[in-house]
Tab-separated table of N, CA, C and O in Angstrom:
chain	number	residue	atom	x	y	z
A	798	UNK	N	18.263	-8.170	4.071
A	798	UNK	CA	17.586	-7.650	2.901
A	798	UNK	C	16.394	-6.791	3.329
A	798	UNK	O	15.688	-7.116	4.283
A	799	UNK	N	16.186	-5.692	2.607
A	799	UNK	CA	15.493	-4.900	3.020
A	799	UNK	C	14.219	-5.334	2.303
A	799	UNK	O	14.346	-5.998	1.274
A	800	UNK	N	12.257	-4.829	3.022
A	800	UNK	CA	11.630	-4.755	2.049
A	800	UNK	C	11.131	-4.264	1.085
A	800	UNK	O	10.091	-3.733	1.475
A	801	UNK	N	11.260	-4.107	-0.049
A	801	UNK	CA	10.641	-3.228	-0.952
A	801	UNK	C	9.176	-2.533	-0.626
A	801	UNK	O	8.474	-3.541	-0.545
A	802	UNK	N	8.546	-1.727	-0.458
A	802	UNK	CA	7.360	-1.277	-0.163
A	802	UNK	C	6.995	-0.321	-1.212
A	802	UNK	O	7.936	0.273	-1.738
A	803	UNK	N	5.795	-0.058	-1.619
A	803	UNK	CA	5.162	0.938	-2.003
A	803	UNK	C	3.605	1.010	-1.576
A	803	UNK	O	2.588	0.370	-1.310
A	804	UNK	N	4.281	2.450	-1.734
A	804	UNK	CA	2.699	3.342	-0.529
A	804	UNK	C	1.880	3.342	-2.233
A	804	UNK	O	2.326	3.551	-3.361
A	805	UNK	N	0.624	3.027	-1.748
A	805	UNK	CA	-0.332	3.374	-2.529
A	805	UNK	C	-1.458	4.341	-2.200
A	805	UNK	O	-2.479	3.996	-1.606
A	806	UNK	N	-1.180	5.692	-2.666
A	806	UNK	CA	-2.379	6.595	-2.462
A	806	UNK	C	-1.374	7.643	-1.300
A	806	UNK	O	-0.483	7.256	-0.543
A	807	UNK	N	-1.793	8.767	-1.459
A	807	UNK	CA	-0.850	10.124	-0.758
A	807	UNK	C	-1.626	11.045	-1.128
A	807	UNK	O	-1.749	11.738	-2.138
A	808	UNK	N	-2.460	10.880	0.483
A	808	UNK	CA	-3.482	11.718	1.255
A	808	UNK	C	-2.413	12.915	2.227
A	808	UNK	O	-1.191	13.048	2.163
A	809	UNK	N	-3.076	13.408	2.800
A	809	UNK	CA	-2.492	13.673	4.042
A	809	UNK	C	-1.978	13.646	4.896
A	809	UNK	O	-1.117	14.366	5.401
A	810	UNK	N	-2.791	12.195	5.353
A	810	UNK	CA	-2.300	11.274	6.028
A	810	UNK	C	-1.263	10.632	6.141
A	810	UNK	O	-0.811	10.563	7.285
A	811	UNK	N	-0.572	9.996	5.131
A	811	UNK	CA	0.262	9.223	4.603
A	811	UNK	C	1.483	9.963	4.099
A	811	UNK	O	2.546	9.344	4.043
A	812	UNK	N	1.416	11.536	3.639
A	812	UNK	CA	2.498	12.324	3.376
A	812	UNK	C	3.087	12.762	5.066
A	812	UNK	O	4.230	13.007	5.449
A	813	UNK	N	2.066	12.737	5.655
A	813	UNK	CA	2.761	13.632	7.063
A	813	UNK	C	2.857	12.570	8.113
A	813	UNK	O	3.652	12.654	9.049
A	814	UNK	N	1.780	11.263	7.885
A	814	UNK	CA	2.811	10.094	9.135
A	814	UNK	C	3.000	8.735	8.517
A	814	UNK	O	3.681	7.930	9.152
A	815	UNK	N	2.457	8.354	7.298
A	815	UNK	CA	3.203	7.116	7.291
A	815	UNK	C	4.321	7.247	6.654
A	815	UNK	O	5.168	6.407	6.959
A	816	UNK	N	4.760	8.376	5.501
A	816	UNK	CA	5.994	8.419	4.582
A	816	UNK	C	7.116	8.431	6.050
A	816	UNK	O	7.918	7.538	6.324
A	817	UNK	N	6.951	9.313	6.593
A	817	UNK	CA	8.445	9.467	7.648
A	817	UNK	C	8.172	8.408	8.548
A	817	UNK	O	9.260	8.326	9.117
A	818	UNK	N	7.629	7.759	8.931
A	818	UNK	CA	7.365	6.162	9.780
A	818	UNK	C	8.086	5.351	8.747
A	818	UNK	O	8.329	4.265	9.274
A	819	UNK	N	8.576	5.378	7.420
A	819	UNK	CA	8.047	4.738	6.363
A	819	UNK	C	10.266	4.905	6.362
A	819	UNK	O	11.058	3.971	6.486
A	820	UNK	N	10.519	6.066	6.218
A	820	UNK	CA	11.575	6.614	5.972
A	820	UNK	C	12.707	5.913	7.426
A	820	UNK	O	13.806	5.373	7.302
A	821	UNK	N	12.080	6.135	8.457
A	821	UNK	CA	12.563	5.725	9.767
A	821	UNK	C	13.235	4.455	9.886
A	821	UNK	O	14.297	4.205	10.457
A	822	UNK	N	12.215	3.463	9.069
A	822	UNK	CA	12.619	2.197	9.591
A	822	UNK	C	14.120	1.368	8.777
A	822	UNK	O	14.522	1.735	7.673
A	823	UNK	N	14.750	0.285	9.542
A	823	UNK	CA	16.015	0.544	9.108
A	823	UNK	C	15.393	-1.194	7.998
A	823	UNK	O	16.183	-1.551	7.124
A	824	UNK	N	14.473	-1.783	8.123
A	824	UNK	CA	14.435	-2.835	7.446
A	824	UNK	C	13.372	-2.460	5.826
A	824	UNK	O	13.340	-3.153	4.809
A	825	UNK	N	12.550	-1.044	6.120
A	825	UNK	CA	11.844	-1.181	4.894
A	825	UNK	C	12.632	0.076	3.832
A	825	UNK	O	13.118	1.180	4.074
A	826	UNK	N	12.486	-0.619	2.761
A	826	UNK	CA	13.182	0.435	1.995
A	826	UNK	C	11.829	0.957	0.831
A	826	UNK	O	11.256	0.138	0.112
A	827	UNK	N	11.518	2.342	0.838
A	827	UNK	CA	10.339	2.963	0.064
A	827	UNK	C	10.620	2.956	-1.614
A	827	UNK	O	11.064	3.889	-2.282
A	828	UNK	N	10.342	2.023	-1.935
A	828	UNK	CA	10.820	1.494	-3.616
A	828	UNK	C	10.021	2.582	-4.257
A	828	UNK	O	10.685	3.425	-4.862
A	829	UNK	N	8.659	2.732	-4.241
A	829	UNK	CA	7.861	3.585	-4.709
A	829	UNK	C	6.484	4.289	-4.015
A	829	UNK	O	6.092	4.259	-2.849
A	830	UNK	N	6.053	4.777	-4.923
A	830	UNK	CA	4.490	5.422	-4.842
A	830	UNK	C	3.475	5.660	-5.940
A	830	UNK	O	3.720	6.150	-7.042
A	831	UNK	N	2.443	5.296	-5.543
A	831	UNK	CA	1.346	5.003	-6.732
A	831	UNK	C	0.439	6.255	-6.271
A	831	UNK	O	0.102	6.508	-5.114
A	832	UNK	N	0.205	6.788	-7.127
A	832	UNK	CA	-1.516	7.896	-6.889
A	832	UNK	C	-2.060	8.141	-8.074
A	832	UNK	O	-1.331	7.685	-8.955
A	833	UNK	N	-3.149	8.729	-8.559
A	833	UNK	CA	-3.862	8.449	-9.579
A	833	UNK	C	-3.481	10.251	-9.512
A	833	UNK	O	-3.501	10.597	-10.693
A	834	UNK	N	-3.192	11.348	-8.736
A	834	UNK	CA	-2.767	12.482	-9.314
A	834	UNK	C	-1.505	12.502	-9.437
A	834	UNK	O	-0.610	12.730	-8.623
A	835	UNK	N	-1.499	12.180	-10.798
A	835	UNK	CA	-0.421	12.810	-11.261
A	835	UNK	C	1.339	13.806	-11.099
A	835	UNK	O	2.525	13.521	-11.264
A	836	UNK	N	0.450	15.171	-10.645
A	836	UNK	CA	1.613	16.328	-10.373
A	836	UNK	C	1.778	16.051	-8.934
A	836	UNK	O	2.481	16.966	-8.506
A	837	UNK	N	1.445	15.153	-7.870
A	837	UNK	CA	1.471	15.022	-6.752
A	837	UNK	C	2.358	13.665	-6.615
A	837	UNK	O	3.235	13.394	-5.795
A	838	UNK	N	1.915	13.027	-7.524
A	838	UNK	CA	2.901	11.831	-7.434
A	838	UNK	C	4.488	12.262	-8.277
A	838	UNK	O	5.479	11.708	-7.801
A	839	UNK	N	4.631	12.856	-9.027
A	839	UNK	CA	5.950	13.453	-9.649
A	839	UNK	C	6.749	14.322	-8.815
A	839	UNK	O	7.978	14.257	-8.828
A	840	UNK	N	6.049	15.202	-8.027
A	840	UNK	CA	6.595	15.872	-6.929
A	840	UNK	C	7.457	14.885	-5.888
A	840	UNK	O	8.657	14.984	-5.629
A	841	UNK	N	6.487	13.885	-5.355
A	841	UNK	CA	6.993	13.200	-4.278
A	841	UNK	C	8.203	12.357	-4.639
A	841	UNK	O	9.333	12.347	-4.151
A	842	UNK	N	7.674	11.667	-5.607
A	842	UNK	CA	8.674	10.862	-6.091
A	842	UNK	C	9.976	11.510	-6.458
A	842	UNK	O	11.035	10.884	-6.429
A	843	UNK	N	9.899	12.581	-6.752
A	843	UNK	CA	11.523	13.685	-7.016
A	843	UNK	C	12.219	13.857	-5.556
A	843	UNK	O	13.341	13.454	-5.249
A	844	UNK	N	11.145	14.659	-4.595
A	844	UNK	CA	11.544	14.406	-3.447
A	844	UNK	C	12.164	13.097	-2.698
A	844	UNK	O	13.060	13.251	-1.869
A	845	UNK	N	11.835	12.255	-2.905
A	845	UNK	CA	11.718	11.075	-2.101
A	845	UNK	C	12.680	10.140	-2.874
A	845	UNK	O	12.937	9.140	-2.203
A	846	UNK	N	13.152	10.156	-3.811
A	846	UNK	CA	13.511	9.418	-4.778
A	846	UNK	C	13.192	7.795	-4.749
A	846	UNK	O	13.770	6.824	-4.262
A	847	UNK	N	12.135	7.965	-5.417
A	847	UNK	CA	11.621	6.159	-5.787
A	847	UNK	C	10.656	6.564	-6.793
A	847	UNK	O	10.031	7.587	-7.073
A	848	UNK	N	10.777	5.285	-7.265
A	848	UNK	CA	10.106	4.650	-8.487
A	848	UNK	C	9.038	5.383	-8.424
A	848	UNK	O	8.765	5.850	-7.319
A	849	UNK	N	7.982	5.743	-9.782
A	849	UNK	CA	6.872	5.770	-10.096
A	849	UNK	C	5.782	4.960	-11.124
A	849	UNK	O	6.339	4.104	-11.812
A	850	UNK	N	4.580	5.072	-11.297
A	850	UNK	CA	4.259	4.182	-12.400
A	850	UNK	C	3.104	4.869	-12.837
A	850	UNK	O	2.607	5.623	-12.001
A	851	UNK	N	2.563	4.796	-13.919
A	851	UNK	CA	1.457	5.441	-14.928
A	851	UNK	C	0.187	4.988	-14.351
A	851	UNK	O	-0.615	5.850	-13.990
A	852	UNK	N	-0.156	3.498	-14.190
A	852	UNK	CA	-0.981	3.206	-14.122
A	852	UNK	C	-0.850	2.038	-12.731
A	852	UNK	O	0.245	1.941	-12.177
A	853	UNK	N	-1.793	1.364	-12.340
A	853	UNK	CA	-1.647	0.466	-11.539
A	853	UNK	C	-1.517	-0.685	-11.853
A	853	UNK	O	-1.191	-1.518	-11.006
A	854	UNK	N	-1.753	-1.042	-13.234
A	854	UNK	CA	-1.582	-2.402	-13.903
A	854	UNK	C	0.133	-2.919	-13.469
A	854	UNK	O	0.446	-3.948	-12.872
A	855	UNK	N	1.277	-1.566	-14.121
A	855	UNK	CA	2.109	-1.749	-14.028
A	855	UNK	C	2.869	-1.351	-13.019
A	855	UNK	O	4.045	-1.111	-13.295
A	856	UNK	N	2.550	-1.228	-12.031
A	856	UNK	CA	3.010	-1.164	-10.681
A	856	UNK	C	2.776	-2.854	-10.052
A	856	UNK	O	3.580	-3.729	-9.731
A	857	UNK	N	1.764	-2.808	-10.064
A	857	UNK	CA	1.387	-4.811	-9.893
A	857	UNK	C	2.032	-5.513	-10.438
A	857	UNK	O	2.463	-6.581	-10.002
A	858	UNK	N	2.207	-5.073	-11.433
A	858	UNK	CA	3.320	-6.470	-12.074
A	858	UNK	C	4.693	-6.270	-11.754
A	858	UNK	O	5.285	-7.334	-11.938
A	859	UNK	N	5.592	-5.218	-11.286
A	859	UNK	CA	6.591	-5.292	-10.694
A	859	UNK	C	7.380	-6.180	-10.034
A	859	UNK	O	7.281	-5.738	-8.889
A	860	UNK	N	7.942	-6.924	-9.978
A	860	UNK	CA	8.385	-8.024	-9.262
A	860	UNK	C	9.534	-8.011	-8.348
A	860	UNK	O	10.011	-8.978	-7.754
A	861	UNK	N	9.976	-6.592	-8.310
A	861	UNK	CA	10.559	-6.534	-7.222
A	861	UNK	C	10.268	-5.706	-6.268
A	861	UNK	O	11.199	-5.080	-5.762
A	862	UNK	N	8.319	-5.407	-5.580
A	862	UNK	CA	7.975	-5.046	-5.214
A	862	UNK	C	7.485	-6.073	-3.848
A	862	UNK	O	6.534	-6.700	-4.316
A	863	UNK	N	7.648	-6.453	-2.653
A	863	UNK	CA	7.160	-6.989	-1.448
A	863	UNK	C	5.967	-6.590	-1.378
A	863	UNK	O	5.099	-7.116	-2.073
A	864	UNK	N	5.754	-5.799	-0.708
A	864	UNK	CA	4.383	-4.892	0.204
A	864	UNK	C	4.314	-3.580	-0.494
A	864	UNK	O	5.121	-2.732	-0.877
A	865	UNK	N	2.618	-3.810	-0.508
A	865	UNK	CA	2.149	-2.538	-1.174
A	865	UNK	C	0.994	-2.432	0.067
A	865	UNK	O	0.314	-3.317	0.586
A	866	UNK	N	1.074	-0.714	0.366
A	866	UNK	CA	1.038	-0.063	1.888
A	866	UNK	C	-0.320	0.566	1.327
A	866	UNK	O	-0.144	1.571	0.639
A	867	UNK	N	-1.716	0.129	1.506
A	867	UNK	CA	-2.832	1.225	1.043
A	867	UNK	C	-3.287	2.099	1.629
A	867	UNK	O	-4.041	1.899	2.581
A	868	UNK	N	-2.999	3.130	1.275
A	868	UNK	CA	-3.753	4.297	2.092
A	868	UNK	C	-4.278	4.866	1.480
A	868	UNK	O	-4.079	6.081	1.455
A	869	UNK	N	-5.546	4.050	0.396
A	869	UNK	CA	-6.614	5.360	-0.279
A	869	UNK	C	-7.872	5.166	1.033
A	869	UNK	O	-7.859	4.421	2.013
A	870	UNK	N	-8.711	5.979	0.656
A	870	UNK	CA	-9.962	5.621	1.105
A	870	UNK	C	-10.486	4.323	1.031
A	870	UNK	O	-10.442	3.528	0.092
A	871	UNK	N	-11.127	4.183	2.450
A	871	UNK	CA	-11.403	2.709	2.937
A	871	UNK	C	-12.796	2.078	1.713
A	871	UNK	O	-12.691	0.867	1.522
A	872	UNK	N	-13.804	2.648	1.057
A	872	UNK	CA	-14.305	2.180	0.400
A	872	UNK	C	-13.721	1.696	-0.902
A	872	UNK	O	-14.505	1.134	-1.667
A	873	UNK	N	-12.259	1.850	-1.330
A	873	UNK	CA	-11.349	1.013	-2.230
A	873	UNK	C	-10.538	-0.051	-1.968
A	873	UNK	O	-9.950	-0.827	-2.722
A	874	UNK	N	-10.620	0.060	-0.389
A	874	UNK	CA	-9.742	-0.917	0.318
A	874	UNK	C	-9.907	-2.413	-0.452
A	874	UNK	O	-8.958	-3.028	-0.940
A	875	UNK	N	-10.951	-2.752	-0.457
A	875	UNK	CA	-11.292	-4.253	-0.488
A	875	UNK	C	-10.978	-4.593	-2.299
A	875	UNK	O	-10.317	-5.572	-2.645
A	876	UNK	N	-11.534	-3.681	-3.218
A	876	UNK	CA	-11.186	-4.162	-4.582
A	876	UNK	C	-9.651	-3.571	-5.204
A	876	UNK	O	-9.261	-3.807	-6.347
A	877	UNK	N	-8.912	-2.777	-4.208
A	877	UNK	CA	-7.747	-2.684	-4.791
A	877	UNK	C	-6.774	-3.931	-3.905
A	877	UNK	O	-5.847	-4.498	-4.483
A	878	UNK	N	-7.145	-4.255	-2.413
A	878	UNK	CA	-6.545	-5.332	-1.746
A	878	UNK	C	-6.625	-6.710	-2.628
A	878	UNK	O	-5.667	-7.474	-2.746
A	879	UNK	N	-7.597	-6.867	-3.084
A	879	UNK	CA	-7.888	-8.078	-4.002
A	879	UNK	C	-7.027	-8.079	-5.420
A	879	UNK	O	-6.753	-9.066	-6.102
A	880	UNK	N	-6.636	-6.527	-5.701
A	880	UNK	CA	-5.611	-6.862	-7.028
A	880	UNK	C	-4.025	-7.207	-6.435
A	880	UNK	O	-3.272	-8.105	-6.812
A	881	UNK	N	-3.776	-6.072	-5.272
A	881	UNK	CA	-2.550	-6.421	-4.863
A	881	UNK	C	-2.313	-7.718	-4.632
A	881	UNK	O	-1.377	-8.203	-5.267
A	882	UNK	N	-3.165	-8.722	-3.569
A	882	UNK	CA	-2.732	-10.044	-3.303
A	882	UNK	C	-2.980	-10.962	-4.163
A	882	UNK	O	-2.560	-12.105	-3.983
A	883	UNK	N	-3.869	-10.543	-5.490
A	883	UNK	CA	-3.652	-11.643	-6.611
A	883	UNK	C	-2.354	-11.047	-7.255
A	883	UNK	O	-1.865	-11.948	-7.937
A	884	UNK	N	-1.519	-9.817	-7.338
A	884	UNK	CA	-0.509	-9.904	-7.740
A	884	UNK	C	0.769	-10.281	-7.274
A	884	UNK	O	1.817	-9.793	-7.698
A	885	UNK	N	0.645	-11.525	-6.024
A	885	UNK	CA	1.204	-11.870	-5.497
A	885	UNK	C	2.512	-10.555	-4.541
A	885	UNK	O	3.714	-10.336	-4.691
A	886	UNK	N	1.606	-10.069	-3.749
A	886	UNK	CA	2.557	-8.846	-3.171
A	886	UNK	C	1.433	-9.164	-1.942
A	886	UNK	O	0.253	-9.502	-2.033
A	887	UNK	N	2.427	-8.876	-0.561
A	887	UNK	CA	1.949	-8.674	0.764
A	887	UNK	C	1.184	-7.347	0.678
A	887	UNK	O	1.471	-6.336	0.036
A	888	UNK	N	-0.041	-7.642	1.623
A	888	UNK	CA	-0.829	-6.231	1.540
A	888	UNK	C	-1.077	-5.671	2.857
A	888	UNK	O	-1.971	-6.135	3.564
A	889	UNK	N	-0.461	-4.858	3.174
A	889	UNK	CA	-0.303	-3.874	4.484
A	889	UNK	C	-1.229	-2.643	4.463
A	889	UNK	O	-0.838	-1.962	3.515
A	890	UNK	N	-2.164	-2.099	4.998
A	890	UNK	CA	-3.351	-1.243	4.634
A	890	UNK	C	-3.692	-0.375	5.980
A	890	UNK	O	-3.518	-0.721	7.148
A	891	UNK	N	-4.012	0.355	5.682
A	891	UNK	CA	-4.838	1.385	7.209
A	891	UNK	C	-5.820	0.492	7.284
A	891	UNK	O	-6.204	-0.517	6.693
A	892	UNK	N	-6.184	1.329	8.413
A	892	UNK	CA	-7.644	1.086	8.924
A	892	UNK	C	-8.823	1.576	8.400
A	892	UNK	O	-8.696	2.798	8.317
A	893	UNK	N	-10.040	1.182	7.958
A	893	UNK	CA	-10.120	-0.043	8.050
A	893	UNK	C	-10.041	-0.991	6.940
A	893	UNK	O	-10.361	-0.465	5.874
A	894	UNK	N	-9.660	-2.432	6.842
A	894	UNK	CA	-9.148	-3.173	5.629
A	894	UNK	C	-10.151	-3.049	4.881
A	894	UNK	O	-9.817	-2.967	3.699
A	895	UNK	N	-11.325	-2.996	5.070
A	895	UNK	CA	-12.407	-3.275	4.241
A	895	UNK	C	-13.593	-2.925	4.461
A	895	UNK	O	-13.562	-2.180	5.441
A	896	UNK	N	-14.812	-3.069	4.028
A	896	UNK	CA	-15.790	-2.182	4.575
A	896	UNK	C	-17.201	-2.865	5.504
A	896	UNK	O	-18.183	-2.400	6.082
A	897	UNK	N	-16.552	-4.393	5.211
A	897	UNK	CA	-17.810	-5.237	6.212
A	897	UNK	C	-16.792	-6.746	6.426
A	897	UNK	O	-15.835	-6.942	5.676
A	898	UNK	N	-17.084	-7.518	7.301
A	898	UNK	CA	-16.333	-8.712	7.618
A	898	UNK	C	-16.289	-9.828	6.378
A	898	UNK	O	-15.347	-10.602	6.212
A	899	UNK	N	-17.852	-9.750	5.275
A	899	UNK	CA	-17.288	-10.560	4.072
A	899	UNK	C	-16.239	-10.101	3.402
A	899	UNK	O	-15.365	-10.965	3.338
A	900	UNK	N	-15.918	-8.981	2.808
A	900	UNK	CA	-14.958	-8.276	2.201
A	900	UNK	C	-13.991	-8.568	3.327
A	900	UNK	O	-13.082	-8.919	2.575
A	901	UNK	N	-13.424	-8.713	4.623
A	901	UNK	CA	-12.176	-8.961	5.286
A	901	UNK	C	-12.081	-10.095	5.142
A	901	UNK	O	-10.924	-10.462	4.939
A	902	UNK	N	-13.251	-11.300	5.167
A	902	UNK	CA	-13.006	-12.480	4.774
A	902	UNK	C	-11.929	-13.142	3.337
A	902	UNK	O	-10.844	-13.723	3.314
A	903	UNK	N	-12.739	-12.764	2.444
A	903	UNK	CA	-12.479	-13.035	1.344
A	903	UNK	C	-10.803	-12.573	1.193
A	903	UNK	O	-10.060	-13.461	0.774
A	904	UNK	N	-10.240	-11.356	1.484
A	904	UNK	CA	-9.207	-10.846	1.276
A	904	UNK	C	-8.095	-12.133	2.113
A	904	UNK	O	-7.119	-12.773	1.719
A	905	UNK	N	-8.954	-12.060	3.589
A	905	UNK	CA	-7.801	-13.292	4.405
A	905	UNK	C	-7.867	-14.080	3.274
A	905	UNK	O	-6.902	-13.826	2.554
A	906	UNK	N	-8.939	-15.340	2.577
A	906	UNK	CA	-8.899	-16.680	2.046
A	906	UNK	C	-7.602	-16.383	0.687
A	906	UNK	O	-6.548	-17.004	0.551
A	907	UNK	N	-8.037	-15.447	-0.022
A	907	UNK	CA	-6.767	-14.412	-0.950
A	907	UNK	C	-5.527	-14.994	-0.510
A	907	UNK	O	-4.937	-15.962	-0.990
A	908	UNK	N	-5.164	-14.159	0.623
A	908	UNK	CA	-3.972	-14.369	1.456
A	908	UNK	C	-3.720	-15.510	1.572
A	908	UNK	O	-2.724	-15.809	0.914
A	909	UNK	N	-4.338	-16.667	2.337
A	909	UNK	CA	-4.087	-17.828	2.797
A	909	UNK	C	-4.034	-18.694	1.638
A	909	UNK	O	-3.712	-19.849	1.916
A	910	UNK	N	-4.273	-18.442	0.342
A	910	UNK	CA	-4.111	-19.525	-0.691
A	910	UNK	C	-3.178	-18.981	-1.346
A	910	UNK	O	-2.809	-19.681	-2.289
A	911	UNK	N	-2.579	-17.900	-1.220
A	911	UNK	CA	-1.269	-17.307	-2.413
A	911	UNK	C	-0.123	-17.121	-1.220
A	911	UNK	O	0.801	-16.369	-1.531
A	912	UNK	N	-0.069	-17.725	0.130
A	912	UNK	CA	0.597	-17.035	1.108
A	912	UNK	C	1.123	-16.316	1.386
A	912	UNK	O	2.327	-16.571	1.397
A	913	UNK	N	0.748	-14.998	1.792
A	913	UNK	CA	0.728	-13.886	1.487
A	913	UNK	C	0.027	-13.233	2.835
A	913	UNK	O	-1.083	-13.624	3.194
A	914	UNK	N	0.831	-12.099	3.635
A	914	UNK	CA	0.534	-11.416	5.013
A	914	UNK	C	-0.589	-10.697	4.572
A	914	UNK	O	-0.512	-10.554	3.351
A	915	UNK	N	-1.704	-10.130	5.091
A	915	UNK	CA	-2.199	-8.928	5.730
A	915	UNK	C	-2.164	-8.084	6.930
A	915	UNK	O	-2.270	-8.502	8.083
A	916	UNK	N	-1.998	-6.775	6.545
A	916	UNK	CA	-1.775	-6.294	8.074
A	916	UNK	C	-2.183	-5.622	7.949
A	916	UNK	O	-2.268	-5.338	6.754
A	917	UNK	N	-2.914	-4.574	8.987
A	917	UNK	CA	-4.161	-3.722	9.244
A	917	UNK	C	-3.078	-2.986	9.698
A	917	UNK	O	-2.200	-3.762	10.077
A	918	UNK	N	-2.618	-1.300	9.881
A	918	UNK	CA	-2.308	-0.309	10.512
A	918	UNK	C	-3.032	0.470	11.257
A	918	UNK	O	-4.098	0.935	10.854
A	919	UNK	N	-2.391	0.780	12.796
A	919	UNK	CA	-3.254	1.841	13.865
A	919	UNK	C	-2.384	2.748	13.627
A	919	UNK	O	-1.416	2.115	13.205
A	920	UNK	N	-1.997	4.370	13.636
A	920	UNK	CA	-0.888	5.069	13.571
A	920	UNK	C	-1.119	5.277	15.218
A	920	UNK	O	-0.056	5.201	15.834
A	921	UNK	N	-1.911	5.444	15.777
A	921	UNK	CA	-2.187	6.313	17.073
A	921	UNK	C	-2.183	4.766	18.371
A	921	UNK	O	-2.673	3.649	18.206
A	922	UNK	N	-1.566	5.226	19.365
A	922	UNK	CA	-1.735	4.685	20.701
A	922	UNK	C	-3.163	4.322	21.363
A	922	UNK	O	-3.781	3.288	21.614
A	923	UNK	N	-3.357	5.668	21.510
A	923	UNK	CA	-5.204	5.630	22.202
A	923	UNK	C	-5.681	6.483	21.305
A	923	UNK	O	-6.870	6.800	21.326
């Protein structure tokens, strides 16, 4: 079984190395994509063919969503990580998870009481 994933947020970054990292792998399957623009998220999603959603309420409540992949800017990291893992979904994120070690704290205790992964992403070697 494959995992459902959706990328949240499509920067630059994330259109040119995590989508095709994303596309590559033979166990994750790219269910969707969330962005707050609009004509950028309709584009991709035509391209790419997966799911979209209006808002983030209803992307969270999805239930046949695994892992949701964050790649907005790191100063959202910590209060959008806190909706994903109370919506019971694994939260897979760039670097960095959060913006000080209480905010990484709190997100692990999240995790560890809804059991539920975090994983930090490096794209680069050195």
């Amino acid at each position: 079984m494959k995992i459902n994933l959706v990328l949240w947020g499509l920067g630059r970054h994330s259109i040119n190395k995590v989508i095709p990292a994303i596309k590559k792998s033979k166990q994750i399957n790219l269910y969707g994509l969330f962005t707050r623009n609009q004509k950028l998220l309709s584009q991709y999603s035509k391209k790419l063919s997966c799911k979209i959603w209006k808002n983030e309420n209803s992307m969270l409540s999805d239930n046949k969503i695994n892992v949701i992949y964050l790649s907005t800017p790191i100063g959202l990291h910590y209060e959008q990580g806190k909706k994903i893992l109370k919506s019971n979904k694994h939260l897979w994120s760039e670097k960095s998870l959060a913006n000080n070690y209480k905010e990484v704290n709190d997100l692990v205790k999240i995790a560890k009481k809804n059991k539920l992964s975090i994983c930090e992403s490096f794209m680069y070697l050195y």
